[in-house]
XYZ file of C-alpha atoms in Angstrom:
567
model
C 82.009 110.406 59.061
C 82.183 107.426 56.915
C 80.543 108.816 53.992
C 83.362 111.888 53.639
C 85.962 109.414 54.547
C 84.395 107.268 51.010
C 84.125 110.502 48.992
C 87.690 112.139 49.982
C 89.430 108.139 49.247
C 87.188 108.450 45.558
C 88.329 112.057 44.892
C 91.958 110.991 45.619
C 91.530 107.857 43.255
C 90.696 110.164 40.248
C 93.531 112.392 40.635
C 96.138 109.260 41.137
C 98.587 109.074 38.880
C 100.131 105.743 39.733
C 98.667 102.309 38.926
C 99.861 100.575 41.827
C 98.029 102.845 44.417
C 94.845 103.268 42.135
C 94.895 99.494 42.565
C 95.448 99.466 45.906
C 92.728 101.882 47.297
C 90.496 100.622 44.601
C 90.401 97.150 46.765
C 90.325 98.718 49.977
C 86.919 100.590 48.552
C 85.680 97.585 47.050
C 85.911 95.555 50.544
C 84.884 98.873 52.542
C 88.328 98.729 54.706
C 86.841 101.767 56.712
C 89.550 101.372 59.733
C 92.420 101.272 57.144
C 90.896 104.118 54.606
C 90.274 106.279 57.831
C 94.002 105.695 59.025
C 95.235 107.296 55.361
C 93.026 109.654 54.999
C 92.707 111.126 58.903
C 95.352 114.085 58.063
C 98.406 114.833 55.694
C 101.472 114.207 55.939
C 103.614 117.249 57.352
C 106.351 118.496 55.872
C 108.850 119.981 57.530
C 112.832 120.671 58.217
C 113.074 116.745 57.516
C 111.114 116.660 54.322
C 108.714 114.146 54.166
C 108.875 110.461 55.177
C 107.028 107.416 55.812
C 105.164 104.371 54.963
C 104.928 104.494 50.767
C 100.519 104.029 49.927
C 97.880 105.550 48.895
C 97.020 108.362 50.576
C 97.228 111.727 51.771
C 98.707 109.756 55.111
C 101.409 108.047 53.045
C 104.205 108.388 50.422
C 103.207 108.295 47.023
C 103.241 109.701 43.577
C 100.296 112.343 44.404
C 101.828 113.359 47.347
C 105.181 113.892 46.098
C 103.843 115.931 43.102
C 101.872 118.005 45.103
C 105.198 118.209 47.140
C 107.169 119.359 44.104
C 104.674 121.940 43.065
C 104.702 123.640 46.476
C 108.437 123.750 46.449
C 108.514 125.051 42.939
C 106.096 127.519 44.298
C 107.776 128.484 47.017
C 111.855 128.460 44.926
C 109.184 130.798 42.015
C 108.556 133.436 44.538
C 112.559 134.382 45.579
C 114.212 136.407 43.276
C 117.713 134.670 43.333
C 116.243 131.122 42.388
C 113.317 131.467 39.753
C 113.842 129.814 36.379
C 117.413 128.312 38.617
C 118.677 124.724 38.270
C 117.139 121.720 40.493
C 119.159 118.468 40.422
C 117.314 115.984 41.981
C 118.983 112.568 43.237
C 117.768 109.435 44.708
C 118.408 106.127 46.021
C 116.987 102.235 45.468
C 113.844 102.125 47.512
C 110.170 101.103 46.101
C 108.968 104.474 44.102
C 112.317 105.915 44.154
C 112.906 106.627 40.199
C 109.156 107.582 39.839
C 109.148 110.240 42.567
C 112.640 111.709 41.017
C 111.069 111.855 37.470
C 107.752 113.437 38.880
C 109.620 115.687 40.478
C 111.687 116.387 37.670
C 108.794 116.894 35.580
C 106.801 119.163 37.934
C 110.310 121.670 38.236
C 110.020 121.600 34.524
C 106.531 122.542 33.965
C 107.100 125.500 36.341
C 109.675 126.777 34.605
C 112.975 125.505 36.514
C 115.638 123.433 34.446
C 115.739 120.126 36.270
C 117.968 117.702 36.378
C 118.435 114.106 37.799
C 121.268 112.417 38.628
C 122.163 109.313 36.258
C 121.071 106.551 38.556
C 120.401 105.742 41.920
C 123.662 107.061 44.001
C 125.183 108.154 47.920
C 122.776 111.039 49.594
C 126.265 112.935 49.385
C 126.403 112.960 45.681
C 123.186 115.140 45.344
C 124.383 117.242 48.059
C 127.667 118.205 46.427
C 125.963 118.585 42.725
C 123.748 121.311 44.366
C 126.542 123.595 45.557
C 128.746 122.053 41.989
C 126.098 122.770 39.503
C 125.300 126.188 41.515
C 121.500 125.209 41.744
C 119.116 127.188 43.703
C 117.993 123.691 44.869
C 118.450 119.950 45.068
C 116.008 116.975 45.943
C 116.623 113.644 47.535
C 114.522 110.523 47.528
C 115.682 108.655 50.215
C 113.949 107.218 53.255
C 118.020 106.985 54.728
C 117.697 104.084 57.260
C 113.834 103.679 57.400
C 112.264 99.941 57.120
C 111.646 99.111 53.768
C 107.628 99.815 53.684
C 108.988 103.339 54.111
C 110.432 106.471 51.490
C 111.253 110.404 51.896
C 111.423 113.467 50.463
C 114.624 115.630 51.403
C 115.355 119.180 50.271
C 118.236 121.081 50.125
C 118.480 124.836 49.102
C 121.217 126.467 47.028
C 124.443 126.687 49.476
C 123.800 122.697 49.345
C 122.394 122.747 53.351
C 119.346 121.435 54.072
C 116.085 123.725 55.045
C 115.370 124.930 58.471
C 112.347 127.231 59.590
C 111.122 129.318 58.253
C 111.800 127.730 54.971
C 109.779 124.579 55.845
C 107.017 126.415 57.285
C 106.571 128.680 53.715
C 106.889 125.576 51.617
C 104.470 123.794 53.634
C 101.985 126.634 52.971
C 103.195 126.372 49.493
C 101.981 122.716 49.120
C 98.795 123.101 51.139
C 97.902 125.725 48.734
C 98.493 123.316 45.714
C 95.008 122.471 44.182
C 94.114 119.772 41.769
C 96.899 117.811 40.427
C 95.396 118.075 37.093
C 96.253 121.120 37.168
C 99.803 120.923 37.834
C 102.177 121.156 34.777
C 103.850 118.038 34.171
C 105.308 117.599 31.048
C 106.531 114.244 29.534
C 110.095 115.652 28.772
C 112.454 118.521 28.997
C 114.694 118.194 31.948
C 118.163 116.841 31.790
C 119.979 113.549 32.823
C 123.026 114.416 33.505
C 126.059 112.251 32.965
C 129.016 110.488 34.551
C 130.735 114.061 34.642
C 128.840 114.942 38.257
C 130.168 111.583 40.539
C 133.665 111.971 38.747
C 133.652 115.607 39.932
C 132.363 114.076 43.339
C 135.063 111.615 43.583
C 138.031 113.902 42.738
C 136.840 116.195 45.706
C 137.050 112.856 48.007
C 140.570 112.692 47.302
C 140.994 116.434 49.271
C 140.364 115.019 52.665
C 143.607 112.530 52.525
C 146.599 113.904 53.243
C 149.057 113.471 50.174
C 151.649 110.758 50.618
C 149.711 109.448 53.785
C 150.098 105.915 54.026
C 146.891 103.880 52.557
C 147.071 100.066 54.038
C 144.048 99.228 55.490
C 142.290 96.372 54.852
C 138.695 96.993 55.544
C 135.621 94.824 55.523
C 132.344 97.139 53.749
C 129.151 96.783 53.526
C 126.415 98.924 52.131
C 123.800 97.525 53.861
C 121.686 96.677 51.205
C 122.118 100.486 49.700
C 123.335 102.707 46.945
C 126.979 103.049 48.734
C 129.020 100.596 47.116
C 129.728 101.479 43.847
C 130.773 104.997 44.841
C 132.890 104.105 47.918
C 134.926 101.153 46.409
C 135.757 103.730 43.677
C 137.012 106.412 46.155
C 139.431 103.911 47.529
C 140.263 102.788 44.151
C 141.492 106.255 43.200
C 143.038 106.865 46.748
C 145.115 103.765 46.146
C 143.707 101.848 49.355
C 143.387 97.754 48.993
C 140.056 97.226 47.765
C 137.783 96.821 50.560
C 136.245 93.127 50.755
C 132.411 93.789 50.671
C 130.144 91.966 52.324
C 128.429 89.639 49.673
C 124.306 89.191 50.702
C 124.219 92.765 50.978
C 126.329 93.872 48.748
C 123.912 94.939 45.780
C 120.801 97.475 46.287
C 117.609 95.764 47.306
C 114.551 98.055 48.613
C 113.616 94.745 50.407
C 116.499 94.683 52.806
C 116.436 91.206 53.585
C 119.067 90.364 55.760
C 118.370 93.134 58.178
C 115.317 93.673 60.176
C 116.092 97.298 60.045
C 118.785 98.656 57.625
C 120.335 100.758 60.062
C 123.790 100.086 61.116
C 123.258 100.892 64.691
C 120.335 98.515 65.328
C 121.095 95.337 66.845
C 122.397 92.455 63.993
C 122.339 94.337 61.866
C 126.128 94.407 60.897
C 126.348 90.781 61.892
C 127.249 89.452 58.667
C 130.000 91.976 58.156
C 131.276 90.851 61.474
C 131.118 86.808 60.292
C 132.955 87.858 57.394
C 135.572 89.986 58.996
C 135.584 86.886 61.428
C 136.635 84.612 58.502
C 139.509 86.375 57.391
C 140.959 87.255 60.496
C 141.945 90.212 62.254
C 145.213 92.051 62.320
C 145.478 92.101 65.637
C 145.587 88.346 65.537
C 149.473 87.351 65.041
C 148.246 84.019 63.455
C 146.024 85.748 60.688
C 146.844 85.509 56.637
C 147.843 88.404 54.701
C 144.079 89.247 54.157
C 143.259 90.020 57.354
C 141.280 92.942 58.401
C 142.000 96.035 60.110
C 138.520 97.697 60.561
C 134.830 96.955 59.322
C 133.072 99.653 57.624
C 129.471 100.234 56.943
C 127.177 102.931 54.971
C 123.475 103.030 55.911
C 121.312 102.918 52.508
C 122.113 106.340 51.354
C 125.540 106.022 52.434
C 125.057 109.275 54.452
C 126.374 107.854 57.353
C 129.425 105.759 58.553
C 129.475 103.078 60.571
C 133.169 101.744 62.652
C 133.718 98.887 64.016
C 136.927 97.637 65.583
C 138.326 94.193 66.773
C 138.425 93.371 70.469
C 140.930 91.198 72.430
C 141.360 87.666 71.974
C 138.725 86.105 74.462
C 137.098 89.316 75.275
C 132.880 89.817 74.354
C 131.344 89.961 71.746
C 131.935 86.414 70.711
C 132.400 87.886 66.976
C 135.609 89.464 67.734
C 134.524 92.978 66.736
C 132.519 96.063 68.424
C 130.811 98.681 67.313
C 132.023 102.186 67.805
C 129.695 104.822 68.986
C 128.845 107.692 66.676
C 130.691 109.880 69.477
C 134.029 107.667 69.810
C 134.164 107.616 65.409
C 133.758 111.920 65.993
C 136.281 112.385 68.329
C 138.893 110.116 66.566
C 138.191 112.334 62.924
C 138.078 114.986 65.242
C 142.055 113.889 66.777
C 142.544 113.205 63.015
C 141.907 116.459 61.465
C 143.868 118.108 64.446
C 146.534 116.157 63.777
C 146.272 117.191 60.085
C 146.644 121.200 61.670
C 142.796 122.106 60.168
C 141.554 124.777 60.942
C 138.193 126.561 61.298
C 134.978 125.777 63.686
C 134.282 121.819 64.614
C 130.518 121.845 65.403
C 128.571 118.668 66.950
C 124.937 118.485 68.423
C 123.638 119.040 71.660
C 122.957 115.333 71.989
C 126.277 114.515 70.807
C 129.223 113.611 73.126
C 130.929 116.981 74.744
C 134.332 115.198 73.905
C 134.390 117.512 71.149
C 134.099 120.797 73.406
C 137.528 119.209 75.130
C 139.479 118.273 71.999
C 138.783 121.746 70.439
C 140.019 123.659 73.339
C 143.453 121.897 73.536
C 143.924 122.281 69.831
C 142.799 126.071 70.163
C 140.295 125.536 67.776
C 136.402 127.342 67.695
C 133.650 125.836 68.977
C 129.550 125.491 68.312
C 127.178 123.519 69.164
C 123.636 123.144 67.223
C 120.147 121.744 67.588
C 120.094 117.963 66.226
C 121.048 117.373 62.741
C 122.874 118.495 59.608
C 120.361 121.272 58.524
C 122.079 123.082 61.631
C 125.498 121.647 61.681
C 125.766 122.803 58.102
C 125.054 126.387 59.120
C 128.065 127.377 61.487
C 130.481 130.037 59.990
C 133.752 128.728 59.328
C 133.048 124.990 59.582
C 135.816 123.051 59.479
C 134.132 119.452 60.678
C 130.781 118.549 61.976
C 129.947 115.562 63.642
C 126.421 113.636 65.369
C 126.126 110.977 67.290
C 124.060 109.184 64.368
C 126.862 108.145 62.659
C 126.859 111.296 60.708
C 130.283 113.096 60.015
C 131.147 116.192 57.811
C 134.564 116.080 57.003
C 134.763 118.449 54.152
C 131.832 121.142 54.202
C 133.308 123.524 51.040
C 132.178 120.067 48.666
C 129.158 118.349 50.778
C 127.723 120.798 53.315
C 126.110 117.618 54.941
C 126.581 114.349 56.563
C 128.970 111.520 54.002
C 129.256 108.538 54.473
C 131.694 108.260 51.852
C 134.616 110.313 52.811
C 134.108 109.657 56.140
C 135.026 106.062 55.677
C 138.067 107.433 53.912
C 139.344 109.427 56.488
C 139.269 106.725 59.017
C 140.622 104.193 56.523
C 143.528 107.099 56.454
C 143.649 106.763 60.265
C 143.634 103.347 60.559
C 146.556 102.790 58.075
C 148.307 105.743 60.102
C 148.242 104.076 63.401
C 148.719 100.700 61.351
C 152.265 101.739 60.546
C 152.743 102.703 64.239
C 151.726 99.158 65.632
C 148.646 100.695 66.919
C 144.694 100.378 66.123
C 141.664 102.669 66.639
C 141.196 101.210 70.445
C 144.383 102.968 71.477
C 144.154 106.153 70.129
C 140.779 106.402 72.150
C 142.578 105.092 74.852
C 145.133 107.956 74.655
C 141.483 110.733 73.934
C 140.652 109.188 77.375
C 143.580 109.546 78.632
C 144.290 113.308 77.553
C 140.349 114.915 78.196
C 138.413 112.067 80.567
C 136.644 109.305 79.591
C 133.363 110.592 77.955
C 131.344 107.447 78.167
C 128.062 107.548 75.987
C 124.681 105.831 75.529
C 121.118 105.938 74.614
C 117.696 104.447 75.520
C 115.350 104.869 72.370
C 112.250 103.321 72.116
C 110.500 102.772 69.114
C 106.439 103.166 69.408
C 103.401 102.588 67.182
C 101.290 104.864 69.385
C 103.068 108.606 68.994
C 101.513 109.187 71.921
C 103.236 107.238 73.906
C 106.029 109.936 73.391
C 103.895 112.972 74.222
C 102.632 111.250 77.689
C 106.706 111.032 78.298
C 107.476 114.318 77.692
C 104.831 115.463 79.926
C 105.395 113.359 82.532
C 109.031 114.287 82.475
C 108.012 117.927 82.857
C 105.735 117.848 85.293
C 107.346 114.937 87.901
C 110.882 116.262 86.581
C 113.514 113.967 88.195
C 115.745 115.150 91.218
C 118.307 111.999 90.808
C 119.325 109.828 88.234
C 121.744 107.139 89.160
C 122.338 108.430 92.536
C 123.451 111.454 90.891
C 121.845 114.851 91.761
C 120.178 116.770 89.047
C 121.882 120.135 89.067
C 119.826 121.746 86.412
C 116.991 121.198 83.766
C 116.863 123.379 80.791
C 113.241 122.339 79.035
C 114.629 123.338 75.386
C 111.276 124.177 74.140
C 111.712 126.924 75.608
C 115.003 128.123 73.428
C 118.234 129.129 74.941
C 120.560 131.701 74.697
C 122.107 130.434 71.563
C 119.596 127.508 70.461
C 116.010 127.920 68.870
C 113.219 126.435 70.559
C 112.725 122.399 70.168
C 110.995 119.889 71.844
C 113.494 118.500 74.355
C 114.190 118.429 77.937
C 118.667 118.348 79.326
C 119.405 117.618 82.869
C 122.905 117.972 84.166
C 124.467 115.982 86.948
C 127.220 116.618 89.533
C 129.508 114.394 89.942
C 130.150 112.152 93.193
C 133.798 111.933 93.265
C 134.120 109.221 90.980
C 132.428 110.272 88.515
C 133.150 114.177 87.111
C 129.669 114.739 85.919
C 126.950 112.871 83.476
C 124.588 114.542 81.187
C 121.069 112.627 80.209
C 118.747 114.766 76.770
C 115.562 113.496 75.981
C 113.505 114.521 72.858
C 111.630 112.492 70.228
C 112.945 111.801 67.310
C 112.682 113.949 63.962
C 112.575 111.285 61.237
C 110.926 107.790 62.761
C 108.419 107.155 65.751
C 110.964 107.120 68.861
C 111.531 108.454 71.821
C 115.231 108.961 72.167
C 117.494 109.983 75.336
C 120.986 110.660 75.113
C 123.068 109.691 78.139
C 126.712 110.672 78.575
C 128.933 110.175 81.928
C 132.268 111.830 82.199
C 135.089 109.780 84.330
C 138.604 111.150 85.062
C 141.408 108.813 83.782
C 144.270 109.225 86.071
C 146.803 107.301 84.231
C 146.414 104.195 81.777
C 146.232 101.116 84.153
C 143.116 103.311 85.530
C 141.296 102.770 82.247
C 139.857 99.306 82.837
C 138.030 100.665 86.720
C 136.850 103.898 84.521
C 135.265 101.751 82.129
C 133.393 99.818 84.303
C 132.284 102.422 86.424
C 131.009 104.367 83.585
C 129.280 101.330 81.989
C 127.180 100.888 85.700
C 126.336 104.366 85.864
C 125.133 104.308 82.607
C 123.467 101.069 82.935
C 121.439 102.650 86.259
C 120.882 106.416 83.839
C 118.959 104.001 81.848
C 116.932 102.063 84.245
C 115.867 105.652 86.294
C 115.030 107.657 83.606
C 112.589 104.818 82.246
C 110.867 104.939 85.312
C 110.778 108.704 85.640
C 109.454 108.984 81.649
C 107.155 105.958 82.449
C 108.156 103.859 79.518
C-alpha cells in the first residue's frame, strides 16, 4: 500500500502546476507523512450538483490548481459535446479566498484552449454578479470560485449552465464522467492568453437591475448596520443603496474589507453563533430606533452578507430589558422569507413563490390567501431556480430570490434591499419588522422553526444516523405522535430521490401540528434536522403563551430526536 500511495503523491507532483502545493507535498515526501499523504490521496474529490468544495492542498483529496484544471477540462468537455453551447461564452467569477484568482484564470485558460471564449469578471465580486452575467452575456455557462460560508482552509467550484441556474442530475453525473476521463494535465490546452476581462459595464448592468425590485417612489429611510463578514459584499451592496437613494448603511469596520483569513469569526457564516456579534456591538453603540432616547443615527435593522454575499442575514432589535443582552436577534431564514414573501404580496406580484422542503410551510399559507401558485423543491437553488413561473424563492439558509428574470439564484444583495424597502415602509407607519410577523402570526399560525445540526469530522457519524433513524424510526417526538414517515430516498410523487427522512406530527390541542426533516448536508460535514411546530394564535395578547409553548416543544423536538439519531 505504501509504495503506490509514494508513487501516485510523485506522479501528482510532476503534473502540479502550482508552487505552493509542489512545496507542500514535496515536504510531506521528504518526512514520509504516510497518514497525511494517504488521507489526500485515498479517493477524489466528487463533483456533483454542488460543484466541488473543500479543504484547498495538494491532492486529488483537496482543492487545488490540478484539480480545478482537470475540473475545467471535463466541463469544457462535457459544454463541447451539446450542440447549443460549443465554441459559447463562459464568464467565470470569483470571490477573495486563498487560490481564488488562480483557479478563475486556470479556468479561464482551460475554456480557452478548448475553444470557448472565456471571460472573467474584473475582480473579486457578490456570487450574484456571475449569476446574472451568465443569463446577461447569454453564455452557455458561468463558473464561480467561492467556498460561500466554508472556514477559511476551505474553496469551491460552482457551475451554472446557460439559463443562469445551477446544474442538477444528470448534468453533474455527465460532467463528472467528463473529468474522470481527463488524462494528463500536460495534455490539457492552456494557453497563456486569449480570454477576456471584462469591464465595469457587467456590475453597472447588475446594479441597474437591483433597482427593479423597489417599488418607485417607496419610501427609502432605513438606517441599517452591514457587514460583509469578511467578504466580497460590500462594495456592491453600499452601491445599490447608493443608487436607490437609501442612507448609507454604517458598515461594520474589522470586517469590513475582504480577508480569506476571516479573523474575527470562527466560522464566516452569519448563522453560527458570534458570529454577527460585532455588528450587534456596533448597532448597540448607535442606538436603536426603537429606543425614544437614541440620536439621529440610530439604527433600524442590522444586515449581513455571508462571503459571497449570496445570502442575507436580518436581525432586529428586541425590547428594552428583554434577552439577548445586545439588544438585537437574529431572524430565522424562514421569518426573513415570509416577511419578502408579505412584501412582494403587498407589492400585487405575481407568478409561483417556491421554498424547500426543509423550509418553513409559512409560505404554503401566505400563498394561498394571496391566491398565488405554489411549489415546493428538494434543498437548494439548483431546484428553486427551476419552477415555471417563479416569482420568489426562498430557503431557510438565508437564501432569497427576489428577482429570478436577472439572478436565477440566491442574492444577497437585493435581498437586503427589499427588506431595507420594508423596513422604511413600516418605519413610516410607527412599526418595525417584529410586528409585521406578529400580524403573519396572527393571520396563518405561528410557524415556529428550528434546527439541530451537528458538525462531524467522522462522515460516518452521519451515515450511522441515518440508519439508525431508519431502522428504530421514532413513534413520538415531544410527546407528539408521529403520523407519518416519508424516507425521501425513496422519491415522492413530485420530488426526486435524496437522502432524507420527514416525519409529521399531530397536534395535541395546543399545538396544530410540528414537522421534524433530517438529511445531511450537501456542501459541509453536518448532519442537519429541520424542526418546525405550528401554534394557533387566537388573538394578539395570545402571542406571548404561543411563543413559549412553541419554544418548549421545540426545545424537547431537539432533545428526542438526538436520542433517537444517537448523536
Amino acid at each position: 500500500m505504501e509504495p503506490v500511495l509514494i508513487t501516485q503523491a510523485r506522479t501528482w507532483l510532476a503534473e502540479d502546476p502550482d508552487p505552493d502545493t509542489r512545496a507542500e507535498l514535496s515536504e510531506l515526501l521528504r518526512t514520509e507523512a504516510l497518514d497525511e499523504i494517504a488521507d489526500r490521496f485515498s479517493g477524489t474529490l466528487q463533483f456533483g450538483t454542488a460543484g466541488l468544495r473543500g479543504e484547498l492542498g495538494a491532492g486529488p483529496m483537496r482543492m487545488n490548481r490540478a484539480v480545478v484544471i482537470r475540473a475545467a477540462a471535463g466541463l469544457a468537455a462535457y459544454l463541447a459535446q451539446q450542440d447549443t453551447t460549443r465554441g459559447g461564452l463562459v464568464v467565470i467569477g470569483y470571490d477573495a479566498r486563498y487560490k481564488s484568482a488562480d483557479f478563475a484564470r486556470d479556468t479561464a485558460a482551460v475554456m480557452t484552449g478548448a475553444g470557448f471564449r472565456a471571460a472573467l469578471l474584473p475582480r473579486p465580486l457578490p456570487t450574484p454578479v456571475l449569476a446574472f452575467a451568465i443569463r446577461h452575456l447569454g453564455a452557455v455557462a458561468g463558473i464561480e470560485v467561492t467556498a460561500s460560508h466554508n472556514p477559511p482552509r476551505d474553496n469551491g467550484y460552482k457551475v451554472y449552465l446557460g439559463d443562469g441556474s445551477q446544474i442538477v442530475p444528470p448534468a453533474d453525473t455527465d460532467i463528472a464522467t467528463a473529468i474522470a476521463a481527463i488524462g494528463s494535465l500536460n495534455d490539457v490546452p492552456r494557453p497563456d492568453s486569449g480570454w477576456e476581462t471584462l469591464g465595469d459595464d457587467v456590475l453597472d448592468a447588475y446594479l441597474a437591475r437591483t433597482d427593479a425590485v423597489l417599488t418607485p417612489g417607496s419610501p427609502r429611510t432605513a438606517r441599517v448596520v452591514y457587514t460583509p463578514m469578511h467578504g466580497v459584499g460590500r462594495d456592491t451592496l453600499t452601491a445599490a443603496f447608493a443608487r436607490a437613494g437609501f442612507p448609507a448603511p454604517t458598515v461594520v469596520a474589522a470586517q469590513a474589507d475582504p480577508d480569506p483569513a476571516f479573523p474575527t469569526v470562527a466560522f464566516p457564516n452569519p448563522e453560527e453563533p458570534g458570529a454577527m456579534d460585532l455588528a450587534f456591538a456596533t448597532a448597540r453603540d448607535l442606538g436603536a430606533t426603537t429606543d425614544p432616547t437614541a440620536g439621529p443615527d440610530a439604527v433600524d435593522v442590522v444586515i449581513a452578507n455571508d462571503p459571497d454575499a449570496d445570502r442575507c442575514a436580518v436581525a432586529v432589535p428586541t425590547p428594552a430589558g428583554a434577552p439577548p443582552a445586545h439588544g438585537w436577534r437574529m431572524l430565522r431564514g424562514d421569518e426573513v422569507g415570509a416577511l419578502l414573501a408579505t412584501h412582494l404580496v403587498h407589492k400585487r406580484a405575481h407568478g409561483t413563490v417556491a421554498t424547500t422542503i426543509v423550509s418553513s410551510s409559512l409560505l404554503s399559507r401566505i400563498a394561498a390567501a394571496a391566491g398565488l401558485a405554489y411549489a415546493e423543491t428538494l434543498t437548494g437553488f439548483k431546484w428553486l431556480a427551476r419552477v415555471d413561473g417563479l416569482r420568489y424563492a426562498f430557503e431557510e439558509a438565508l437564501g432569497y430570490c427576489v428577482d429570478p428574470d436577472g439572478v436565477r439564484d440566491k442574492d444577497g444583495i437585493t435581498a437586503a434591499l427589499l427588506i431595507a424597502e420594508l423596513t422604511s415602509e413600516l418605519k413610516e407607519q410607527g412599526r418595525t419588522l417584529s410586528d409585521l410577523l406578529d400580524d403573519i402570526a396572527l393571520a396563518h399560525g405561528l410557524h415556529a422553526t428550528d434546527q439541530l445540526s451537528v458538525r462531524v469530522e467522522d462522515l460516518s457519524v452521519i451515515a450511522t444516523a441515518m440508519k439508525r433513524l431508519r431502522e428504530q424510526p421514532p413513534t413520538v417526538l415531544a410527546g407528539l405522535a408521529v403520523r407519518s414517515t416519508d424516507d425521501l430516498a425513496r422519491g415522492t410523487e413530485t420530488l426526486p430521490p435524496t437522502d432524507g427522512l420527514r416525519y409529521h406530527l399531530s397536534g395535541d390541542g395546543t399545538i396544530r401540528s410540528a414537522r421534524v426533516i433530517v438529511r445531511p448536508s450537501g456542501t459541509e460535514p453536518k448532519l442537519k434536522c429541520y424542526l418546525e411546530v405550528v401554534v394557533d394564535v387566537p388573538g394578539a395578547d395570545a402571542l406571548a403563551t404561543a411563543r413559549t409553548t412553541a419554544e418548549t416543544a421545540l426545545a424537547s423536538l431537539r432533545t428526542d430526536l438526538a436520542t433517537a439519531a444517537g448523536i
